[in-house]
Coordinates of C-alpha atoms in Angstrom, one line a residue:
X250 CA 0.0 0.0 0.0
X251 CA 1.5 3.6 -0.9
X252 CA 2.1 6.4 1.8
X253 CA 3.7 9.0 0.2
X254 CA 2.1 9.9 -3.0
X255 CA -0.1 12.3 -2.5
X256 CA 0.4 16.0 -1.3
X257 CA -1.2 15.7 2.4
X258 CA 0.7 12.6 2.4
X259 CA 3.9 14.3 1.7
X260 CA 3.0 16.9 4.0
X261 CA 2.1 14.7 6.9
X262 CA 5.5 12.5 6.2
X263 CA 8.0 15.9 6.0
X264 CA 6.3 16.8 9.4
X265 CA 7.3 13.5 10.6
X266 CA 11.0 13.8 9.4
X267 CA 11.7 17.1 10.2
X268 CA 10.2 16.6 13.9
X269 CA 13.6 14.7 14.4
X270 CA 15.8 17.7 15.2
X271 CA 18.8 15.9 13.4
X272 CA 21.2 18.7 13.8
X273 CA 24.6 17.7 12.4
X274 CA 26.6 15.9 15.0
X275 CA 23.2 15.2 17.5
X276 CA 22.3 12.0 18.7
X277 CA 19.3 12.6 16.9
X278 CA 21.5 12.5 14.1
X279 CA 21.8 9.1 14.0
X280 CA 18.4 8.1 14.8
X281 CA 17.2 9.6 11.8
X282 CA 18.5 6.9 9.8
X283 CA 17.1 4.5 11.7
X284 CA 13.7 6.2 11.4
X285 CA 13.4 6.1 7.9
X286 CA 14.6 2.3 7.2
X287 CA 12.2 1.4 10.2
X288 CA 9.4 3.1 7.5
X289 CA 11.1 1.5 4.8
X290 CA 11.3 -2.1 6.4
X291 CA 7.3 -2.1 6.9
X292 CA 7.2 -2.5 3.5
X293 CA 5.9 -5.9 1.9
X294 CA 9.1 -5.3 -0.8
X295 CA 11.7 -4.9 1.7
X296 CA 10.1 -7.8 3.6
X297 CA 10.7 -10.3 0.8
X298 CA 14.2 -8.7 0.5
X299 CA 15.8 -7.8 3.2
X300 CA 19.2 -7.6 2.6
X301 CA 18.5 -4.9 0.0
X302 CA 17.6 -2.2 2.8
X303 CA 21.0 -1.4 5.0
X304 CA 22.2 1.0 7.8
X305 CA 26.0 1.2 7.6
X306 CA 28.4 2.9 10.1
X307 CA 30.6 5.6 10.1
X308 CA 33.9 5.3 12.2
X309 CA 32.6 8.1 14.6
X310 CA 29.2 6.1 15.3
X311 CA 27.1 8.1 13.1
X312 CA 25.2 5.8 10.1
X313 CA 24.2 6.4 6.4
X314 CA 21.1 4.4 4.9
X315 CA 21.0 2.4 1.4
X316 CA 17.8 1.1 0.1
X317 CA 17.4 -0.7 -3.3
X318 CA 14.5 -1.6 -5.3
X319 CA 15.9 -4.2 -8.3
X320 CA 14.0 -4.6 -11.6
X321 CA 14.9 -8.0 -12.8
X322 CA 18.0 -8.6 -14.2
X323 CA 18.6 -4.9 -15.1
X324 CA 22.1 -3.6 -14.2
X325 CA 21.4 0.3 -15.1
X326 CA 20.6 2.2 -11.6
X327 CA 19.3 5.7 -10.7
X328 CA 20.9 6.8 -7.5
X329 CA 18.4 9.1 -5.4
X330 CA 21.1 11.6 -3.0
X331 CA 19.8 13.6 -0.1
X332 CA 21.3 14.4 3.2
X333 CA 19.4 14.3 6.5
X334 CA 21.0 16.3 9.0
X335 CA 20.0 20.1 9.8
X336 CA 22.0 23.5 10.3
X337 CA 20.9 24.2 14.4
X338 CA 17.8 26.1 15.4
X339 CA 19.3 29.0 17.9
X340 CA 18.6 31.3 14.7
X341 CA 14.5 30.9 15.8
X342 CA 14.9 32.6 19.0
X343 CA 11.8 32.2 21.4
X344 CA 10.7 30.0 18.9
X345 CA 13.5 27.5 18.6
X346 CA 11.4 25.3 20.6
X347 CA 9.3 24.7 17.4
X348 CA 11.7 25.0 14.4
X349 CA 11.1 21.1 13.9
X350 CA 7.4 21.3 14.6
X351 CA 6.4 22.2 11.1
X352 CA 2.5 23.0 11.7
X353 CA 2.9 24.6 14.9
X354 CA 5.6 26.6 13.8
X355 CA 3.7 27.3 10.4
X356 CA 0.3 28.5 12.1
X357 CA 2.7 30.7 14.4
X358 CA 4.0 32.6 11.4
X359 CA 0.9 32.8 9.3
X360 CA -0.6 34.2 12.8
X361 CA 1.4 37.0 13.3
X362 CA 2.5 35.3 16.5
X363 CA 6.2 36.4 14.9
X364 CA 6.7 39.8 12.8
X365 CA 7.7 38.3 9.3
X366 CA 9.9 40.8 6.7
X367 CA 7.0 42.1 4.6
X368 CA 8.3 40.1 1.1
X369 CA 7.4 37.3 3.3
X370 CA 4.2 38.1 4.6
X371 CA 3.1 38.9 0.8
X372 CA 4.3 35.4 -0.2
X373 CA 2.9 33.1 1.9
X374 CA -0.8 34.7 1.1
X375 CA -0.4 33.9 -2.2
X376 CA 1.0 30.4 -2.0
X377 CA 0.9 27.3 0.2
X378 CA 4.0 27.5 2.7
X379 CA 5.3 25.4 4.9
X380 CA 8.0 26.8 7.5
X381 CA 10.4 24.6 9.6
X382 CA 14.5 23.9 10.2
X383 CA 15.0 21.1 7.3
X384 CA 11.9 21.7 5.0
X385 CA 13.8 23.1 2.4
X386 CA 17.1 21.4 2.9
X387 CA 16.9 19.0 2.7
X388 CA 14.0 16.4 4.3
X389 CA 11.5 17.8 1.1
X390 CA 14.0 16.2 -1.2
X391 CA 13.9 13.0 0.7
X392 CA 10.8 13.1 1.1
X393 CA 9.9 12.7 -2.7
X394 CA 12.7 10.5 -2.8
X395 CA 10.8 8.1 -0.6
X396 CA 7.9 8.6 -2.9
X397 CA 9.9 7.4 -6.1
X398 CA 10.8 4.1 -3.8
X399 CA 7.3 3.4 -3.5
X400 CA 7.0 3.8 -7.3
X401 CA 9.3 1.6 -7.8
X402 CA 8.4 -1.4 -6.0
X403 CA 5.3 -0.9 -7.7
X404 CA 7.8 -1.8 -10.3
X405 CA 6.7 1.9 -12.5
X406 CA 10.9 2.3 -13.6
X407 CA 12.9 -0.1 -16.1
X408 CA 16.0 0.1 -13.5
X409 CA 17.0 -0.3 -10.3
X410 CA 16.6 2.6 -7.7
X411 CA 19.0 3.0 -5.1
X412 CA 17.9 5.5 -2.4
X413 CA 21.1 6.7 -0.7
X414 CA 20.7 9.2 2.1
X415 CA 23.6 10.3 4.5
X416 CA 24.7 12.4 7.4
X417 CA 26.9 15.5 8.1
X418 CA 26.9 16.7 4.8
X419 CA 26.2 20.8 6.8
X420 CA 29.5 20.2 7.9
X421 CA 32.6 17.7 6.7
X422 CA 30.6 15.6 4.4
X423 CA 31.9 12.8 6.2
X424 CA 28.6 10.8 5.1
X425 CA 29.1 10.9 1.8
X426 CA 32.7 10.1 1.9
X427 CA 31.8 7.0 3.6
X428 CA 28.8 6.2 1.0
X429 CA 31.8 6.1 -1.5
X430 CA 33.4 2.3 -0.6
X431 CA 29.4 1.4 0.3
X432 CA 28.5 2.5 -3.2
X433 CA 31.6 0.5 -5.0
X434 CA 30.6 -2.7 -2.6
X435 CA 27.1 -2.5 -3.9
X436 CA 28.5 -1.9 -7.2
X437 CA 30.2 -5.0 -7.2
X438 CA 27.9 -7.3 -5.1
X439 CA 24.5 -6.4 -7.0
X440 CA 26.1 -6.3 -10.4
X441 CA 25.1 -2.5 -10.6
X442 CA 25.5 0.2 -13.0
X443 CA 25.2 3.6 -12.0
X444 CA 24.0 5.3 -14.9
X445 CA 22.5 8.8 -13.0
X446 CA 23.0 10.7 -9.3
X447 CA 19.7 12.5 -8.4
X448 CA 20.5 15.4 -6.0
X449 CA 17.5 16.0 -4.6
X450 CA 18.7 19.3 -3.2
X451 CA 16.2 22.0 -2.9
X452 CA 16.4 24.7 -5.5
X453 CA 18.3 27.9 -4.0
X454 CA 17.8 31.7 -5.4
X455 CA 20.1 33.7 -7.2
X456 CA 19.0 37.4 -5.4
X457 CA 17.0 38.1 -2.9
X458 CA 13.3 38.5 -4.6
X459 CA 14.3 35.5 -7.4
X460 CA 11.4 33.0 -8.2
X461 CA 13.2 31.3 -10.8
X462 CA 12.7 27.3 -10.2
X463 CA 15.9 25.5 -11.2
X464 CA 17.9 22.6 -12.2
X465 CA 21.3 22.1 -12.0
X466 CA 23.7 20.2 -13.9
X467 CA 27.1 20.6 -11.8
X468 CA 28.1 21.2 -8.0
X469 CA 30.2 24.5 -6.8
X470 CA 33.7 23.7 -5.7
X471 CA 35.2 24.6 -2.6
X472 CA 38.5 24.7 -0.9
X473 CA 39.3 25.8 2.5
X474 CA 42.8 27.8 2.7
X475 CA 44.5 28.4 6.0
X476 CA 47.0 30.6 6.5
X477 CA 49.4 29.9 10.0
X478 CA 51.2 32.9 10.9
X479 CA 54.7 32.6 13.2
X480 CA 55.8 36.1 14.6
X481 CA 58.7 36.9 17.5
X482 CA 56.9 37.4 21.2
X483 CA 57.9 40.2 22.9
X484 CA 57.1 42.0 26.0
X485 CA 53.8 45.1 25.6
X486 CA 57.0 47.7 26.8
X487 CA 59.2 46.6 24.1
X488 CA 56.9 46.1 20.9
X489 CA 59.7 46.8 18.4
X490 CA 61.7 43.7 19.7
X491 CA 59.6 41.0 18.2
X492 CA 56.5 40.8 15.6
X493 CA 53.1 40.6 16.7
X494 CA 51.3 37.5 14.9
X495 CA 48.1 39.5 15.1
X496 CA 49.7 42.3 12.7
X497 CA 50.7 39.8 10.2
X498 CA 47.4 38.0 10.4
X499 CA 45.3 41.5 9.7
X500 CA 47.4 42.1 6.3
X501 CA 46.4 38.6 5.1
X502 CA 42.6 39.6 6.1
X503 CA 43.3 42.8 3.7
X504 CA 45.1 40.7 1.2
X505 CA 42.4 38.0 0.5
X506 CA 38.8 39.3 2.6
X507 CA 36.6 39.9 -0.6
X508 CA 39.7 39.9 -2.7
X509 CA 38.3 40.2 -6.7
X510 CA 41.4 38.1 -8.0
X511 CA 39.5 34.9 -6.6
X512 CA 35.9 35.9 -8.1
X513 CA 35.5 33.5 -10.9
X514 CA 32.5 33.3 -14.0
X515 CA 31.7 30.5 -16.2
X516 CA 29.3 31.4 -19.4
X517 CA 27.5 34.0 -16.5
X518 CA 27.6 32.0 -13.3
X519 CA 30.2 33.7 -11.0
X520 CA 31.5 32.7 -7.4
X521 CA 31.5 35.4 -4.5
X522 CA 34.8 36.5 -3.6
X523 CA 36.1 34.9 -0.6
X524 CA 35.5 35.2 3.2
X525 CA 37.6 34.8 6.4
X526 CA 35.0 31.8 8.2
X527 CA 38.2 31.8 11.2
X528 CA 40.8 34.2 12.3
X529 CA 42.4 34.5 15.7
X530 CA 45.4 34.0 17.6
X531 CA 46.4 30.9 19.2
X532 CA 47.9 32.3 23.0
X533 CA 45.5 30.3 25.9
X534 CA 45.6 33.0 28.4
X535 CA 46.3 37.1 28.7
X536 CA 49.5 38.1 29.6
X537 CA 51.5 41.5 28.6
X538 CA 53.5 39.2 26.1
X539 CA 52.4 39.9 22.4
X540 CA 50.7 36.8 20.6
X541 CA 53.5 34.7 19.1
X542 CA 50.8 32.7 16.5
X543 CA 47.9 33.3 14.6
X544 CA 45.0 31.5 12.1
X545 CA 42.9 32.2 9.1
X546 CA 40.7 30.3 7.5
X547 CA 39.0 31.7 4.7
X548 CA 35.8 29.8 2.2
X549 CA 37.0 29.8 -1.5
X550 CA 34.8 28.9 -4.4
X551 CA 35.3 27.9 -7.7
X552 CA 33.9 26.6 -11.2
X553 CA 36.8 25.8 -13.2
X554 CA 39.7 26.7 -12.0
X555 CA 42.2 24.3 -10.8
X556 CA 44.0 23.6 -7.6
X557 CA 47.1 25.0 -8.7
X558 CA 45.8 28.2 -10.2
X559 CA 44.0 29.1 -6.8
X560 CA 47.2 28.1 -5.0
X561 CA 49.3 30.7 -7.1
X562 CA 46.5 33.2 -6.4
X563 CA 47.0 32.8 -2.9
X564 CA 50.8 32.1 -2.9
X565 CA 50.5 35.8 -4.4
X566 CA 48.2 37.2 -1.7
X567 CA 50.4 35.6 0.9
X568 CA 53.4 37.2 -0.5
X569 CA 51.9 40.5 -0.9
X570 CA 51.1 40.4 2.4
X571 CA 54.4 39.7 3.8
X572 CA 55.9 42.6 1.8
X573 CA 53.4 44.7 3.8
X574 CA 53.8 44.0 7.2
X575 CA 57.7 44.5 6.6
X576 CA 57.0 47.7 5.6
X577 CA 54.5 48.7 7.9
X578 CA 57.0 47.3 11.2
X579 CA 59.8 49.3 9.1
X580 CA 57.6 52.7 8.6
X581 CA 56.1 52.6 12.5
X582 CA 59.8 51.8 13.9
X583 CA 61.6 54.4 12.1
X584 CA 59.3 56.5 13.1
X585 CA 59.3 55.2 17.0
X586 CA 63.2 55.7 16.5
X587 CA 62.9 59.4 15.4
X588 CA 61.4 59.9 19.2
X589 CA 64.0 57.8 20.9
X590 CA 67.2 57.8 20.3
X591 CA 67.5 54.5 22.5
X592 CA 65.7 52.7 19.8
X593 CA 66.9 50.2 17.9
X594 CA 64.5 48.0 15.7
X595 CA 65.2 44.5 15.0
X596 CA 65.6 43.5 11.4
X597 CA 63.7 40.7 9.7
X598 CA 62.6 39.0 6.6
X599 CA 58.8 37.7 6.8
X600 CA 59.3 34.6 5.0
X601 CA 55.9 32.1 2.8
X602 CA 56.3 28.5 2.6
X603 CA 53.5 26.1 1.7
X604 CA 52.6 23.3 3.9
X605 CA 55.0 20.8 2.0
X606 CA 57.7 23.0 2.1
X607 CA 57.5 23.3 6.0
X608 CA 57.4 19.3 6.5
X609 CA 60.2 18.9 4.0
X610 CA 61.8 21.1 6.1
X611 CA 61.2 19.5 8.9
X612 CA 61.9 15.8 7.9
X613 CA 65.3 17.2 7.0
X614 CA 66.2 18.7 10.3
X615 CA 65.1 15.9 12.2
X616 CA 64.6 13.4 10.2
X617 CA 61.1 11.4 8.9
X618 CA 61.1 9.2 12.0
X619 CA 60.9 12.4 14.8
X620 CA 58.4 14.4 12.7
X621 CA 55.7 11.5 12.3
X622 CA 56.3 10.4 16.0
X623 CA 55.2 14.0 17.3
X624 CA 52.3 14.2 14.9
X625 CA 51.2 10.3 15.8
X626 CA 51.1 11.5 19.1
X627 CA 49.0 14.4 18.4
X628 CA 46.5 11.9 16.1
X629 CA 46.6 9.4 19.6
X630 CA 46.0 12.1 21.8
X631 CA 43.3 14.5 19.5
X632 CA 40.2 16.5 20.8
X633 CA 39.6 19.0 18.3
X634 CA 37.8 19.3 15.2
X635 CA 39.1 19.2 11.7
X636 CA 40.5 22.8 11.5
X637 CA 41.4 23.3 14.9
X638 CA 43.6 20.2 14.5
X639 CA 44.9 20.7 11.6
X640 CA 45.9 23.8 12.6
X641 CA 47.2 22.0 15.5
X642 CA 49.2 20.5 13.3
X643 CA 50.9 22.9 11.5
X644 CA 52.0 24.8 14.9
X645 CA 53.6 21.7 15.9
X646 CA 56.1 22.0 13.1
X647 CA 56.6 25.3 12.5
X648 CA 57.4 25.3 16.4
X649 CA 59.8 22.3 15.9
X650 CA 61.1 24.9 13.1
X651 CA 61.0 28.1 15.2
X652 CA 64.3 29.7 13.2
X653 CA 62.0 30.4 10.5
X654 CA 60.1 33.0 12.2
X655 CA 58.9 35.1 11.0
X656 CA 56.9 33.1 8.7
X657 CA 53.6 32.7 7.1
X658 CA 52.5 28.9 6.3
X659 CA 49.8 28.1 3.5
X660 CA 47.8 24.9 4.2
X661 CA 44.5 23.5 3.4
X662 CA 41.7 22.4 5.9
X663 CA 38.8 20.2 5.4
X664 CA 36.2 19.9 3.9
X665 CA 37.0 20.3 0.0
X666 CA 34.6 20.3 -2.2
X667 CA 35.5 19.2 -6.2
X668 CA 33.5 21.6 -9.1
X669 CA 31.9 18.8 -10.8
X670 CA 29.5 19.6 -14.0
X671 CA 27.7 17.1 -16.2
X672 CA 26.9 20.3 -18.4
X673 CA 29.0 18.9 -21.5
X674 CA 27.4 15.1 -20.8
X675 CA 25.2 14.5 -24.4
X676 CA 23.3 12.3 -21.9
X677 CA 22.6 14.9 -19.4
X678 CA 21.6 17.5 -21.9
X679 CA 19.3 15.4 -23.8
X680 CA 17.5 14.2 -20.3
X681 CA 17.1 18.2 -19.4
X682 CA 15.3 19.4 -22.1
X683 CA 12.8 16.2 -21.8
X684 CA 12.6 17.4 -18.5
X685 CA 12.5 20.8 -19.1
X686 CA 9.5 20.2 -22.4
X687 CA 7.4 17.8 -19.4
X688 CA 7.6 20.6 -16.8
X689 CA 6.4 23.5 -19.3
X690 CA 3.5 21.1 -21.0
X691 CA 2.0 18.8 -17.9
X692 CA 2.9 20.5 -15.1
X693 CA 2.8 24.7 -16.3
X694 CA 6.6 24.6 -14.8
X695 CA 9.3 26.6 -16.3
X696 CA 13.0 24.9 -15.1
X697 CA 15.9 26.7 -16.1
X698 CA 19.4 24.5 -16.0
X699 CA 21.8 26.0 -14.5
X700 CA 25.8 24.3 -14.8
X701 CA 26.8 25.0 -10.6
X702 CA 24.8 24.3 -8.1
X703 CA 25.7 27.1 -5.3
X704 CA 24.9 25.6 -2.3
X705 CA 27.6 23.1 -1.8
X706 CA 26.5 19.5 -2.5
X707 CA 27.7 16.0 -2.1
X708 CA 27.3 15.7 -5.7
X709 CA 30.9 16.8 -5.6
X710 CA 32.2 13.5 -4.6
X711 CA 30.7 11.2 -7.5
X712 CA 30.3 14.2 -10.3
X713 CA 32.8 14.5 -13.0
X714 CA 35.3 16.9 -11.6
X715 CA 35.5 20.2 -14.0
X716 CA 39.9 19.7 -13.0
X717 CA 41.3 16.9 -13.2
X718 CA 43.9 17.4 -11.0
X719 CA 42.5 19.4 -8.5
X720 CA 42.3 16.2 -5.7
X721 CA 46.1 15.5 -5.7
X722 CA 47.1 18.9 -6.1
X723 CA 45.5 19.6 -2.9
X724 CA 46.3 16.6 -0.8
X725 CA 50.1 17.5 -0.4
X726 CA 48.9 20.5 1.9
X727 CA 46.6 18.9 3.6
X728 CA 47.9 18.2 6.7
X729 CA 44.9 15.9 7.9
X730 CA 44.7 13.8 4.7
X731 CA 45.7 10.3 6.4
X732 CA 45.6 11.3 9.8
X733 CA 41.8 11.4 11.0
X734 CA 40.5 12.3 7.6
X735 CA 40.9 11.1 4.0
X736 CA 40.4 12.1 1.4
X737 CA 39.4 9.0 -1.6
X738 CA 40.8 10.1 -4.5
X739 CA 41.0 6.7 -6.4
X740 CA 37.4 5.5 -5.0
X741 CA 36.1 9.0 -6.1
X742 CA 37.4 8.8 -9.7
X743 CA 36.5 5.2 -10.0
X744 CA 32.7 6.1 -9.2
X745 CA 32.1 9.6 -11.3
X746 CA 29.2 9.7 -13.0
X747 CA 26.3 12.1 -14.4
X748 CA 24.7 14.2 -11.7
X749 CA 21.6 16.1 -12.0
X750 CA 20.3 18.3 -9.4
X751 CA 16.3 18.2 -9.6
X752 CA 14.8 19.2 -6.0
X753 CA 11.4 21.1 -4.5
X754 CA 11.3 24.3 -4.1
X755 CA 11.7 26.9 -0.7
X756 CA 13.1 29.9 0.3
X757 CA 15.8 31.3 2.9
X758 CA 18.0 27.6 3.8
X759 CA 19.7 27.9 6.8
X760 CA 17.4 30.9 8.3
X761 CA 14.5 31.2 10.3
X762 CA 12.4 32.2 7.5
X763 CA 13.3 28.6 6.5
X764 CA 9.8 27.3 4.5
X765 CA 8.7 25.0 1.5
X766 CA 6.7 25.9 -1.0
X767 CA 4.0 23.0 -1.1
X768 CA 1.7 23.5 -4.4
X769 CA 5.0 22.5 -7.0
X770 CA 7.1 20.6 -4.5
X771 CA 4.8 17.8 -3.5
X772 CA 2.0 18.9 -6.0
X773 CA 3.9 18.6 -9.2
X774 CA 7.8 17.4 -8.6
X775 CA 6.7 13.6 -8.0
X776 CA 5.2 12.9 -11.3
X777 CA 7.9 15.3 -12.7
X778 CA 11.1 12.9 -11.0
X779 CA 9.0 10.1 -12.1
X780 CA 9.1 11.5 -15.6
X781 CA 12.6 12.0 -15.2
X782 CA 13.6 8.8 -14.0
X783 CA 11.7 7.2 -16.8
X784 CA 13.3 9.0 -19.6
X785 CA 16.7 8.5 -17.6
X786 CA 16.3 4.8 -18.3
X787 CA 15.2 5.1 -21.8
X788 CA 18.0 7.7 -22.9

């Protein structure tokens, strides 16, 4: 018997998914997965096969969920992609208590229980809306996802449909990274071949005001650039006889914050320049002795360009900035000196090494043996996150190396995110405009393709990368890669395939505005995706 077909059926099954407050790196988290194969196992298919509907671990206890319906003999399979876990709720205020109560939370905004921005007000009288932490991203996309399974134990598609739904994807992707060997296992096992991702990501806006309704062929890329910065400490009373790290560390903010060199357009899709997403120093408690390190962290996106290009723009930014805080110590102590005839600067070089270049360094010094002894001890002994250990990390050796100071280190952090596009695929394009000619005649829905999808997506880890190179290029200045984190280069190559982003259709992710527009999303998306699907197979 169906559940999830028609729209108060999709609504009632949402309100039931999002009411588990699976906040990335919750325990409810990981019962979410267990949730939906509980639903899933009920059913007379999955019954009859059993070993077709899985729950499979992470190493940090969190799960990921397969389910696959088989047609026949048929090797060609549709994978259905969709994350589960939710950006947090403090954003609601006095109402966090229901931002995963989707009908109280609803009624509360359409009450004027809360004031709403006035855009919003106007829209949700002239549409169906549905407001709630995870209706837009992503538990709508799972939820038709979970309509499609139903369809196809009915046995509608000539293919196998393999529902693949994962956790953490808000923050390290670590889910999807771990779907990866799952994926080849299937592969392998079930004689499967993967002929199509479906993202069901939800469809994001371009401006603020945009109801365009989109698909996209391709996944943003994104790297994650630290820069570790090395100084001399020296006491409040003598500031000229060291370098603060908290000076050098405010000439790379001016050097790449918003920085234009990075902004990057592909036939009119452009990325936004970048942003600093950490910057501190590193000193544990206040004293009257200037900080001797410092962090940045700073979100890069891209379409096309490679690993290496970004890596010269920033060796360039880095440099630059190095040139600047020599000048500006040189300008403020001559200066100084002009008043005191006492004074007598220090002289120094501010010196830029990439990651590689610092552990080369290193290894040479004191040898391979010493340097991956200290940092197994760190990987025993770790309690921080991915950037605050891999930062962690780098301070061990450039402290093992403190003769380079002054010195500015280049590194990369997790998560990295590949550009992938299927834009170019004769496939792909041929299965958008069928989709895009069954939207416009059955269902009065214009879908305009667009190559990148802009939110970050793990499409990125099985789409065709847009560089080639861009995984190893990165991996040799990544100091986690192998040491809590990896990242699979050969399994990720080995799997690419066509992606196609085709998802419902909301407003303000990741805000408290959060909402779902109902009439397309569960109205007319099912039959659309089925459409898809079907002319997936055929093509």
């Amino acid at each position: 018997m169906k559940q999830w077909q028609t729209v108060e059926e999709l609504v009632a099954l949402l309100a039931e998914l999002v009411e588990i407050e699976s906040i990335t790196g919750s325990a409810e988290e990981i019962r979410f997965p267990e949730h939906v194969y509980s639903l899933l196992e009920q059913k007379p298919y999955f019954q009859q096969h059993p070993d077709y509907i899985a729950l499979h671990p992470l190493q940090d206890g969190r799960q990921l969920l397969t389910a696959l319906v088989k047609k026949a003999d048929k090797k060609d399979t549709i994978i259905l992609l969709s994350h589960f876990d939710v950006v947090g709720t403090e954003d609601f205020g006095t109402f966090q208590h229901l931002a995963c109560k989707v009908s109280d939370l609803t009624a509360a905004y359409q009450n004027g229980d809360v004031k709403l921005p006035q855009a919003i007000k106007t829209e949700i009288q002239h549409g169906e809306w549905l407001f709630g932490r995870g209706t837009m991203d992503m538990k709508a996309g799972l939820a038709v996802h979970l309509s499609m399974m139903e369809r196809a134990m009915e046995g509608v598609f000539d293919g196998n449909i393999l529902l693949l739904s994962v956790p953490d994807e808000e923050v390290n992707s670590a889910g999807m990274l771990c779907a990866l060997e799952v994926l080849q296992q299937l592969q392998e096992k079930e004689g499967l071949h993967y002929k199509l991702c479906l993202n069901g990501e939800p469809v994001f806006s371009k401006y603020p005001g945009d109801t365009g309704n989109y698909m996209y062929t391709g996944s943003i890329g994104k790297v994650l650039p630290g820069f570790f910065c090395y100084g001399k400490e020296t006491h409040v009373g003598e500031p000229f006889g060291g370098l603060n790290a908290n000076l050098m560390i405010s000439y790379l903010s001016q050097e790449l914050e918003l920085q234009e060199a990075f902004i990057e357009e592909v036939d009119g899709e452009v990325t936004p320049p970048p942003v600093s997403l950490m910057l501190r120093d590193l000193k544990e408690a206040y004293s009257v002795q200037t900080p001797v390190s410092a962090v940045a962290m700073y979100n890069v996106l891209f379409l096309e360009q490679s690993i290496q290009t970004i890596n010269d723009k920033l060796k360039v930014a880095m440099n630059q900035a190095a040139s600047r805080i020599e000048a500006h110590y040189q300008e403020k102590a001559k200066a100084s000196a002009a008043k005191s005839r006492a004074f007598q600067p220090i002289g120094f070089q501010v010196k830029t090494l990439l990651y590689e270049e610092l552990y080369d360094y290193a290894v040479n010094r004191f040898g391979r043996a010493e340097v991956e002894r200290r940092q197994n001890w760190l990987v025993t002994t770790r309690k921080e996150g991915d950037r605050d250990f891999t930062t962690k990390l780098v301070k061990e050796l450039v402290s093992m190396c403190h003769e380079l100071a002054p010195v500015i280190v280049l590194f990369y952090s997790p998560p990295f995110y590949p550009a992938v596009s299927s834009k170019k695929d004769p496939y792909v394009q041929k299965l958008v405009k069928e989709i895009q000619t069954e939207a416009k005649k059955h269902f009065a829905a214009d879908l305009t393709e667009v190559q990148f999808f802009p939110g970050l997506s793990d499409s990125s880890f099985i789409g065709k990368p847009t560089s080639p190179t861009a995984i190893q290029d990165l991996i040799s200045n990544m100091p986690l890669q192998k040491k809590g984190f990896t990242l699979p280069a050969d399994l990720m190559e080995g799997l690419q395939m066509p992606v196609l982003h085709l998802g419902p259709y909301g407003k303000d992710a990741h805000q408290w505005t959060e909402r779902l527009e109902i009439t397309y999303s569960f109205g007319k998306l099912p039959d659309l995706m089925e459409q898809a699907i079907q002319y997936a197979f055929r093509t």
